[in-house]
Each structure stands twice: as structure tokens, then as C-alpha cells.
Short mmCIF file of C-alpha atoms (C1' of nucleotides) in Angstrom, two decimals:
data_model
loop_
_atom_site.label_atom_id
_atom_site.label_comp_id
_atom_site.label_asym_id
_atom_site.label_seq_id
_atom_site.Cartn_x
_atom_site.Cartn_y
_atom_site.Cartn_z
CA MET A 6 14.83 -15.85 -14.64
CA LYS A 7 12.59 -18.72 -14.09
CA TYR A 8 8.95 -18.02 -13.24
CA GLU A 9 9.07 -19.62 -9.96
CA GLN A 10 11.94 -17.27 -8.87
CA ALA A 11 10.17 -14.40 -10.36
CA ASP A 12 7.10 -15.15 -8.33
CA ALA A 13 8.95 -15.75 -5.22
CA LEU A 14 10.78 -12.38 -5.63
CA ASN A 15 7.59 -10.30 -6.54
CA GLY A 16 5.52 -12.19 -3.85
CA ALA A 17 8.27 -11.62 -1.21
CA ILE A 18 8.28 -7.70 -1.86
CA ARG A 19 4.52 -7.91 -1.73
CA VAL A 20 4.24 -9.58 1.65
CA ILE A 21 7.10 -7.60 3.06
CA ALA A 22 5.38 -4.42 2.09
CA ILE A 23 2.05 -5.39 3.66
CA ARG A 24 3.65 -6.92 6.77
CA HIS A 25 6.02 -4.20 7.46
CA ARG A 26 3.42 -1.55 6.96
CA ALA A 27 1.11 -3.32 9.33
CA ARG A 28 3.71 -3.31 11.99
CA ALA A 29 4.58 0.18 11.43
CA ALA A 30 0.78 1.09 11.55
CA ALA A 31 0.41 -0.74 14.92
CA LYS A 32 3.34 1.16 16.41
CA LEU A 33 2.41 4.64 14.96
CA ALA A 34 -1.02 4.34 16.20
CA GLU A 35 0.41 4.88 19.76
CA LEU A 36 1.37 8.36 18.71
CA GLY A 37 -1.90 8.89 16.68
CA LEU A 38 -0.08 8.54 13.41
CA HIS A 39 -0.73 6.67 10.39
CA PRO A 40 1.93 5.02 7.99
CA GLY A 41 3.35 7.72 5.68
CA HIS A 42 3.09 10.44 8.32
CA GLU A 43 6.33 9.40 9.98
CA ALA A 44 8.13 10.07 6.42
CA ILE A 45 7.02 13.59 6.45
CA LEU A 46 7.85 14.45 10.11
CA LEU A 47 11.18 12.80 9.88
CA LEU A 48 12.04 14.59 6.80
CA LEU A 49 11.13 17.88 8.36
CA ASP A 50 13.21 17.02 11.36
CA ALA A 51 16.17 16.07 9.22
CA TYR A 52 16.27 18.68 6.63
CA GLY A 53 14.14 21.65 8.17
CA PRO A 54 11.17 23.47 6.66
CA GLN A 55 10.54 22.39 3.04
CA THR A 56 7.98 22.75 0.27
CA GLN A 57 5.43 19.92 -0.33
CA LYS A 58 7.21 19.14 -3.61
CA GLN A 59 10.40 18.50 -1.59
CA LEU A 60 8.55 16.29 0.78
CA ALA A 61 7.06 14.40 -2.02
CA VAL A 62 10.53 13.61 -3.57
CA GLY A 63 11.95 12.83 -0.25
CA ALA A 64 9.12 10.53 0.83
CA GLY A 65 9.08 8.89 -2.54
CA CYS A 66 5.36 9.56 -3.29
CA GLU A 67 3.26 11.81 -5.40
CA PRO A 68 2.14 15.47 -4.63
CA PRO A 69 -1.49 14.61 -4.09
CA SER A 70 -0.53 12.17 -1.28
CA ILE A 71 1.42 14.82 0.43
CA THR A 72 -1.39 17.32 0.17
CA LEU A 73 -3.80 15.02 2.19
CA MET A 74 -1.21 13.83 4.72
CA VAL A 75 -0.03 17.35 5.38
CA ARG A 76 -3.45 18.65 5.86
CA LYS A 77 -4.03 16.02 8.59
CA LEU A 78 -0.86 16.64 10.16
CA GLU A 79 -1.65 20.29 10.22
CA ALA A 80 -5.16 19.47 11.62
CA ALA A 81 -3.40 17.38 14.37
CA GLY A 82 -1.22 20.57 15.11
CA LEU A 83 2.09 18.71 14.38
CA LEU A 84 3.15 20.98 11.49
CA SER A 85 2.32 24.38 10.06
CA ARG A 86 1.83 25.47 6.45
CA ARG A 87 2.64 29.00 5.07
CA SER A 88 3.03 30.02 1.44
CA SER A 89 6.67 30.80 0.44
CA THR A 90 7.82 34.38 0.12
CA GLN A 91 9.87 33.45 -2.90
CA ASP A 92 7.35 31.47 -4.92
CA ALA A 93 3.60 32.13 -4.25
CA ARG A 94 2.82 28.74 -5.65
CA ALA A 95 4.86 26.88 -3.14
CA VAL A 96 3.70 25.94 0.45
CA VAL A 97 6.41 25.88 3.11
CA VAL A 98 5.79 23.14 5.65
CA ALA A 99 7.45 23.20 9.19
CA LEU A 100 7.22 21.35 12.27
CA THR A 101 5.36 23.04 15.25
CA ASP A 102 6.47 22.69 18.84
CA GLN A 103 3.84 19.91 19.11
CA GLY A 104 5.40 18.26 16.10
CA ARG A 105 8.97 18.53 17.45
CA ALA A 106 7.77 16.98 20.66
CA VAL A 107 6.76 13.86 18.96
CA ILE A 108 10.00 13.36 17.02
CA ALA A 109 11.85 11.71 19.98
CA PRO A 110 9.36 8.98 20.70
CA LEU A 111 8.81 8.53 16.82
CA LYS A 112 12.52 7.87 16.39
CA GLU A 113 12.59 5.45 19.14
CA LEU A 114 9.50 3.60 17.69
CA TRP A 115 11.15 3.65 14.28
CA ARG A 116 14.33 2.14 15.70
CA ASP A 117 12.29 -0.61 17.43
CA LEU A 118 10.54 -1.42 14.18
CA ALA A 119 13.87 -1.86 12.33
CA ASP A 120 15.23 -4.03 15.26
CA GLU A 121 12.16 -6.28 15.14
CA THR A 122 12.42 -6.43 11.38
CA VAL A 123 16.05 -7.70 11.60
CA ALA A 124 15.16 -9.94 14.59
CA SER A 125 12.77 -11.93 12.21
CA LEU A 126 15.69 -12.91 9.93
CA THR A 127 17.02 -16.36 10.19
CA SER A 128 19.93 -16.58 7.56
CA THR A 129 20.67 -13.00 6.96
CA SER A 130 22.57 -10.38 8.66
CA ALA A 131 21.44 -6.88 9.43
CA GLU A 132 24.38 -5.57 7.19
CA GLN A 133 23.36 -7.82 4.33
CA LEU A 134 19.65 -6.85 4.63
CA LEU A 135 20.52 -3.05 4.71
CA ALA A 136 22.91 -3.36 1.80
CA VAL A 137 20.50 -5.27 -0.34
CA LEU A 138 17.52 -3.15 0.43
CA THR A 139 19.26 0.08 -0.16
CA ASP A 140 20.61 -1.07 -3.32
CA LEU A 141 17.18 -2.22 -4.38
CA ALA A 142 15.47 0.98 -3.19
CA ASN A 143 17.92 3.21 -5.14
CA GLY A 144 17.42 1.12 -8.30
CA LEU A 145 13.78 1.58 -8.18
CA ARG A 146 13.82 5.15 -7.24
CA ARG A 147 14.62 6.21 -10.83
CA PRO A 148 11.63 6.12 -13.16
CA LEU A 149 12.48 3.23 -15.55
CA ALA A 150 15.77 2.22 -17.29
CA GLY A 151 15.39 3.38 -20.92
CA ASP A 152 12.52 5.82 -20.11
CA GLY A 153 13.80 8.15 -22.73
CA SER A 154 12.31 11.23 -21.41
CA GLY A 155 15.65 12.82 -21.46
CA SER A 156 15.26 15.23 -18.54
CA PRO A 157 18.05 14.52 -16.15
CA ALA A 158 16.26 15.75 -13.19
CA SER A 159 16.99 18.89 -11.22
CA GLY A 160 19.52 19.02 -8.50
CA ASP A 161 22.03 16.32 -7.59
CA GLY A 162 19.55 13.39 -8.13
CA SER A 163 19.91 12.38 -4.51
CA GLY A 164 16.26 12.87 -4.26
CA ARG A 165 16.94 14.62 -1.00
CA PRO A 166 16.21 18.21 -0.11
CA LEU A 167 19.10 20.28 1.11
CA ALA A 168 19.36 21.17 4.73
CA GLY A 169 19.00 24.88 4.41
CA ASP A 170 18.59 28.23 5.63
CA GLY A 171 14.82 28.11 5.13
CA SER A 172 14.93 30.30 2.12
CA VAL A 173 12.16 28.36 0.39
CA MET B 30 20.97 -0.42 15.87
CA LYS B 31 21.62 3.21 15.29
CA TYR B 32 18.70 5.38 14.19
CA GLU B 33 20.20 6.24 10.86
CA GLN B 34 20.51 2.63 9.91
CA ALA B 35 16.94 1.95 11.16
CA ASP B 36 15.62 4.77 9.16
CA ALA B 37 17.54 3.67 6.01
CA LEU B 38 16.02 0.19 6.49
CA ASN B 39 12.42 1.24 7.10
CA GLY B 40 12.57 3.94 4.41
CA ALA B 41 14.01 1.47 1.99
CA ILE B 42 11.28 -0.99 2.54
CA ARG B 43 8.92 1.97 2.11
CA VAL B 44 10.13 3.06 -1.23
CA ILE B 45 10.59 -0.41 -2.58
CA ALA B 46 7.03 -1.17 -1.66
CA ILE B 47 5.70 1.86 -3.33
CA ARG B 48 7.92 1.71 -6.51
CA HIS B 49 7.61 -1.96 -6.99
CA ARG B 50 3.73 -1.73 -6.78
CA ALA B 51 3.82 1.15 -9.24
CA ARG B 52 5.64 -0.84 -11.70
CA ALA B 53 3.35 -3.85 -11.16
CA ALA B 54 0.22 -1.53 -11.54
CA ALA B 55 1.65 -0.19 -14.94
CA LYS B 56 2.12 -3.81 -16.19
CA LEU B 57 -1.01 -5.28 -14.85
CA ALA B 58 -3.08 -2.56 -16.34
CA GLU B 59 -2.45 -3.88 -19.78
CA LEU B 60 -4.38 -6.97 -18.66
CA GLY B 61 -7.12 -4.81 -16.99
CA LEU B 62 -5.85 -6.00 -13.63
CA HIS B 63 -4.87 -4.03 -10.54
CA PRO B 64 -2.14 -4.81 -8.08
CA GLY B 65 -3.29 -7.69 -5.76
CA HIS B 66 -5.30 -9.39 -8.36
CA GLU B 67 -2.42 -11.21 -9.77
CA ALA B 68 -1.72 -12.89 -6.48
CA ILE B 69 -5.37 -14.33 -6.39
CA LEU B 70 -5.14 -15.49 -9.96
CA LEU B 71 -1.69 -17.04 -9.57
CA LEU B 72 -2.76 -18.75 -6.28
CA LEU B 73 -5.78 -20.30 -8.17
CA ASP B 74 -3.67 -21.40 -11.01
CA ALA B 75 -1.07 -22.98 -8.70
CA TYR B 76 -3.27 -24.68 -6.26
CA GLY B 77 -6.56 -25.07 -7.93
CA PRO B 78 -10.00 -23.93 -6.41
CA GLN B 79 -9.88 -22.62 -2.95
CA THR B 80 -11.87 -20.82 -0.30
CA GLN B 81 -11.46 -17.06 0.20
CA LYS B 82 -9.98 -17.76 3.54
CA GLN B 83 -7.18 -19.90 1.84
CA LEU B 84 -6.73 -17.12 -0.59
CA ALA B 85 -6.36 -14.65 2.12
CA VAL B 86 -3.63 -16.75 3.82
CA GLY B 87 -1.87 -17.45 0.47
CA ALA B 88 -1.90 -13.75 -0.68
CA GLY B 89 -0.95 -12.52 2.90
CA CYS B 90 -3.86 -10.16 3.39
CA GLU B 91 -7.03 -10.14 5.18
CA PRO B 92 -10.47 -11.69 4.29
CA PRO B 93 -12.27 -8.39 3.54
CA SER B 94 -9.62 -7.50 1.10
CA ILE B 95 -10.18 -10.84 -0.66
CA THR B 96 -13.99 -10.28 -0.69
CA LEU B 97 -13.74 -7.21 -2.77
CA MET B 98 -11.03 -8.29 -5.22
CA VAL B 99 -12.75 -11.47 -5.88
CA ARG B 100 -16.00 -9.72 -6.49
CA LYS B 101 -14.22 -7.53 -8.97
CA LEU B 102 -12.58 -10.39 -10.75
CA GLU B 103 -15.81 -12.24 -10.75
CA ALA B 104 -17.40 -9.21 -12.52
CA ALA B 105 -14.59 -9.26 -14.96
CA GLY B 106 -15.42 -12.78 -15.74
CA LEU B 107 -12.05 -14.11 -14.74
CA LEU B 108 -13.12 -16.39 -11.75
CA SER B 109 -16.42 -18.04 -10.38
CA ARG B 110 -17.78 -18.25 -6.91
CA ARG B 111 -19.79 -21.06 -5.56
CA SER B 112 -20.64 -22.11 -1.93
CA SER B 113 -18.91 -25.07 -0.73
CA THR B 114 -20.72 -28.22 -0.44
CA GLN B 115 -18.86 -29.26 2.69
CA ASP B 116 -19.30 -25.86 4.43
CA ALA B 117 -22.06 -23.58 3.54
CA ARG B 118 -20.25 -20.73 5.05
CA ALA B 119 -17.34 -20.97 2.64
CA VAL B 120 -17.16 -19.81 -0.81
CA VAL B 121 -14.95 -21.74 -3.28
CA VAL B 122 -13.36 -19.52 -5.87
CA ALA B 123 -12.13 -21.10 -9.25
CA LEU B 124 -10.65 -19.73 -12.51
CA THR B 125 -12.99 -19.53 -15.47
CA ASP B 126 -11.83 -20.27 -19.05
CA GLN B 127 -11.41 -16.53 -19.50
CA GLY B 128 -9.39 -16.52 -16.32
CA ARG B 129 -7.20 -19.30 -17.33
CA ALA B 130 -6.55 -17.62 -20.53
CA VAL B 131 -4.97 -14.68 -18.80
CA ILE B 132 -2.54 -16.82 -16.73
CA ALA B 133 0.03 -17.11 -19.45
CA PRO B 134 0.47 -13.50 -20.28
CA LEU B 135 0.28 -12.70 -16.61
CA LYS B 136 3.11 -15.06 -15.83
CA GLU B 137 5.11 -13.47 -18.53
CA LEU B 138 4.48 -10.02 -17.21
CA TRP B 139 5.30 -11.20 -13.70
CA ARG B 140 8.60 -12.50 -14.99
CA ASP B 141 9.36 -9.26 -16.73
CA LEU B 142 8.77 -7.36 -13.57
CA ALA B 143 11.16 -9.54 -11.70
CA ASP B 144 13.73 -9.20 -14.34
CA GLU B 145 13.57 -5.36 -14.43
CA THR B 146 13.66 -5.41 -10.59
CA VAL B 147 16.98 -7.30 -10.53
CA ALA B 148 18.32 -5.24 -13.51
CA SER B 149 18.02 -2.16 -11.21
CA LEU B 150 20.52 -3.55 -8.85
CA THR B 151 24.01 -2.39 -8.85
CA SER B 152 25.94 -4.27 -6.24
CA THR B 153 23.76 -7.17 -5.45
CA SER B 154 23.15 -10.56 -7.27
CA ALA B 155 19.76 -11.74 -8.01
CA GLU B 156 20.49 -14.77 -5.81
CA GLN B 157 21.34 -12.53 -2.83
CA LEU B 158 18.27 -10.56 -3.32
CA LEU B 159 15.96 -13.51 -3.59
CA ALA B 160 17.50 -15.20 -0.58
CA VAL B 161 17.34 -11.99 1.57
CA LEU B 162 13.93 -11.07 0.63
CA THR B 163 12.44 -14.51 1.07
CA ASP B 164 14.15 -14.73 4.50
CA LEU B 165 12.67 -11.42 5.42
CA ALA B 166 9.23 -12.18 4.00
CA ASN B 167 8.99 -15.45 5.94
CA GLY B 168 10.26 -13.70 9.11
CA LEU B 169 7.58 -11.09 8.76
CA ARG B 170 4.74 -13.61 7.88
CA ARG B 171 4.26 -14.79 11.41
CA PRO B 172 2.48 -12.33 13.55
CA LEU B 173 4.95 -11.16 16.02
CA ALA B 174 7.55 -13.03 18.07
CA GLY B 175 6.27 -13.23 21.65
CA ASP B 176 2.60 -12.54 20.68
CA GLY B 177 1.44 -15.08 23.25
CA SER B 178 -1.86 -15.77 21.70
CA GLY B 179 -1.14 -19.58 21.89
CA SER B 180 -3.03 -20.77 18.80
CA PRO B 181 -0.31 -22.59 16.74
CA ALA B 182 -2.38 -21.98 13.57
CA SER B 183 -3.98 -24.69 11.57
CA GLY B 184 -2.23 -26.78 9.09
CA ASP B 185 1.36 -27.13 8.56
CA GLY B 186 2.03 -23.36 8.99
CA SER B 187 3.30 -23.09 5.51
CA GLY B 188 0.52 -20.72 4.90
CA ARG B 189 -0.05 -22.40 1.54
CA PRO B 190 -3.12 -24.16 0.40
CA LEU B 191 -2.76 -27.85 -0.57
CA ALA B 192 -3.08 -28.68 -4.08
CA GLY B 193 -6.10 -30.67 -4.13
CA ASP B 194 -8.91 -32.79 -5.14
CA GLY B 195 -11.20 -29.88 -5.10
CA SER B 196 -12.98 -31.27 -2.01
CA VAL B 197 -13.59 -27.84 -0.40
"C1'" DG C 6 6.20 43.17 -22.51
"C1'" DA C 7 2.65 39.55 -24.19
"C1'" DG C 8 1.94 34.65 -24.77
"C1'" DA C 9 3.59 30.04 -24.32
"C1'" DA C 10 5.51 26.52 -21.57
"C1'" DT C 11 6.53 24.83 -17.05
"C1'" DT C 12 5.87 24.07 -12.27
"C1'" DA C 13 3.36 23.84 -7.25
"C1'" DG C 14 -0.57 22.75 -5.37
"C1'" DT C 15 -5.43 21.24 -5.08
"C1'" DT C 16 -9.55 18.42 -6.19
"C1'" DA C 17 -12.08 14.41 -7.60
"C1'" DG C 18 -12.31 9.61 -8.26
"C1'" DC C 19 -10.32 5.10 -8.19
"C1'" DC C 20 -8.21 1.02 -5.91
"C1'" DG C 21 -5.92 -2.00 -2.25
"C1'" DC C 22 -5.67 -2.85 2.53
"C1'" DG C 23 -6.97 -2.55 7.21
"C1'" DT C 24 -10.13 -2.90 11.56
"C1'" DA C 25 -14.57 -3.60 13.71
"C1'" DA C 26 -18.89 -5.37 13.71
"C1'" DA C 27 -22.51 -8.04 11.83
"C1'" DG C 28 -24.73 -12.29 9.88
"C1'" DA C 29 -24.61 -17.25 8.71
"C1'" DT C 30 -23.10 -21.84 9.40
"C1'" DT C 31 -20.51 -25.23 11.88
"C1'" DG C 32 -18.73 -27.55 15.67
"C1'" DT C 33 -18.69 -28.39 20.90
"C1'" DG C 34 -19.90 -29.11 25.84
"C1'" DC C 35 -23.25 -30.11 28.86
"C1'" DG D 25 -31.03 -31.37 22.20
"C1'" DC D 26 -29.55 -27.00 23.11
"C1'" DA D 27 -27.08 -23.01 24.24
"C1'" DC D 28 -22.46 -21.52 23.23
"C1'" DA D 29 -18.15 -20.77 21.18
"C1'" DA D 30 -15.62 -20.79 16.86
"C1'" DT D 31 -15.11 -20.03 11.90
"C1'" DC D 32 -16.20 -17.96 6.99
"C1'" DT D 33 -17.88 -14.14 4.88
"C1'" DT D 34 -19.75 -9.73 4.18
"C1'" DT D 35 -20.64 -4.78 5.34
"C1'" DA D 36 -19.25 -0.28 6.66
"C1'" DC D 37 -15.76 3.11 7.22
"C1'" DG D 38 -11.10 5.02 7.26
"C1'" DC D 39 -6.40 5.48 5.46
"C1'" DG D 40 -2.57 5.93 1.94
"C1'" DG D 41 -1.40 6.10 -2.76
"C1'" DC D 42 -2.19 6.70 -7.55
"C1'" DT D 43 -3.84 9.24 -12.04
"C1'" DA D 44 -6.19 12.88 -14.43
"C1'" DA D 45 -7.76 17.35 -14.67
"C1'" DC D 46 -7.83 21.87 -12.98
"C1'" DT D 47 -6.05 26.53 -11.01
"C1'" DA D 48 -2.52 29.69 -10.12
"C1'" DA D 49 2.02 31.37 -10.25
"C1'" DT D 50 6.51 31.43 -12.36
"C1'" DT D 51 9.59 31.33 -16.15
"C1'" DC D 52 11.12 31.12 -20.72
"C1'" DT D 53 10.82 32.89 -25.42
"C1'" DC D 54 10.10 35.79 -29.07
#
DNA sequence: GAGAATTAGTTAGCCGCGTAAAGATTGTGC
DNA sequence: GCACAATCTTTACGCGGCTAACTAATTCTC
């Protein structure tokens, strides 16, 4: 594609990332949260207790990032950590009562942010936006086309942890 | 909108931001650059010498972020800083010969990144993607609908510095 | 079973990006 | 002419996110 289009595309992603994060930060601050924390809390709410590895996959970031955020959320009393009974290497993270109490306002805040985001559109429908973004996000999730490191990844490739019986 | 859609939207933006940035970082590293640096260099290439304030507006980030990145790019010899003759407060940033030399490979790299980004799509055309993303980016650029802080912003509101005679 | 390879988690150090506050210069109202 | 507000930049500090290197536990392999 032409450079002008490429720059417009990359630049748009850049500014979307920065601005959307800024708006999320402003809203999350009302709950004492920082951007990224909501991903962990919402994953725990949606799929139950999980290991940090599962959280990393679900949140789309690397384990070291999870370590620090989980530590802070634990310090804030929103979640608990215990080592897995099946695997002594793994740490199982779960919401505390205090953490569960923040889920409802968090979800409302999260919906407001999405509503504001689509409200800023001038020539695109919400359905279009969601379709295009999910397509793009799914495409970017996998490492790189033609990576060659054969491993077909464990599980179903959905990147989502299974709702479970807590046997982690 | 429903919470599931809102979460899908916000989550998609989150993962797009992280993954796109990661890919950009991998490519930019070949030129010794970090994400964000390319925005400054490409702005200087496109619009000529500018103040840091103009760069902040053009790059869509805050002045303190510009200060640090410009310092590092200056240390790398890619750009120069001089205080403006019109306004002793302002610092005018310009590409050096070494900085100009990196523009060509940078643009090529930038085009490759955009190509890979659209290549990861499965059910969206490049035109659709570009249209939706620019619409969204433009919408998010302005502070917040109903902010109320009257100031209509200086200039034409395009957020872009003027190609100029260098009288800054 | 012993040793190698893999995996979960942590640590240390880097960077971008943000806010808040300070300093320096410019512009403005009286 | 002078105090005051507005603007450009910098500093200090905090946060998320990354890679690389490390430990500890598990699993594979012979």
C-alpha cells in the first residue's frame, strides 16, 4: 500500500491506543484502578480463579506484567493468591469479596467507555467498528504469519481460559 | 450497548494497541528506535522543523513525553534542538543529516508494518479498516464531548503543524 | 530413577506515557 | 511600567508493558 495510507493506518492505531487508554484511566481512577487492572478483574469474574499464566494469555500481555499488577491488586485487597495444589509452580488468583464488590461498577464504567467510544464516530456504525476491531485484534493475536516456530499452541487456540471447576 | 459488546470493543482496542506496538517495536529496533520515535521523525520529515509543542500535538501525546524522546533522539544524533528566535521559551527541533538518512528505511519499515497489519485481516478490506480507524482516531482526538472548557483550541483544529518557512 | 528439557513465576532494568509542579519567557490589563 | 495571567519546557514520580536472566517445579526421555 502507499506510504500515506500506511502512515495513516499506523498513526490511527497509535492515537486510538493512547486516547482510549487515557479515557479508560480517567474512569478507572474513580475505582482506584489503573489501566490493565480491569482486564484481570473481568477475566476472573468471567472465568473464575485462574493461574497467572492463564491471565497473561487472556489479557494479551506477558507474565511479568501480570506479576506486578496482581501484586498491586492483592495489596488493594481485590484478589487473593494461593499456590496451586496440582502444580506447586503455579499461583492461582481469585477475586476476594472486596474484588467481587467492584465488578458491578467496573462493568458499568466499561460499558460507558464503549458507549463514548462509539459516540465519537461520525461515519461508522457500532457494528462496523466492533466487526473491524475484533477482526484486527484476532489477526494480531497470533505471533506473526510465517513465524515457523511450529508449536501449534496448547488448547483450542482461543486464548481464553476455560470456565472451570477450580481445579487449577 | 450490551456489556459483552462493550467488553469486546474495549478489549479489542487493548490487544490491538499492545500487539501493534510490539510489532512496531520489533521493526523499529532494527534502526535503533523505540515506539514513539518514529512519530517524531516522520512529523519532522513531513512538516519541517517544529517546536516541541507542535510535535506533541502532532504525535498525540503530552509535552513531557516529547521532551524525553527528543532528548534521546538528539543523543542518538538524529535531530537537533535550538531555542527559537521568536520565542525564547520554545525549542525548535529539526532533523540532522543523520536523521534524514534514516527516514527512507523508516518509511519502508512503516509501510511493511501496515501491510502486515492488513494481511492479518480475515473479513475486512484494507479500505474498511483505514476508514474505520481514521474515523475512530479523529473522534478520540478531541478531549471529550461536553467537556465545557470553552477554549476552541488554537489554529484550525487539525492538530497538524503547518508546513512552513521555518519561522518558529 | 537420573538427567535433560520444558514451564510458571519472579526479578531487574529498560522505555513510553501520564500527571503535577516548577522555572522561564511572553503577552495583557491597568 | 508593572503586576498578573498564559504559554513552552523541564523535572520528579508513578504506572503498564516489554525482554532477559534467574529460580523452582514439572515432565519427558533414556
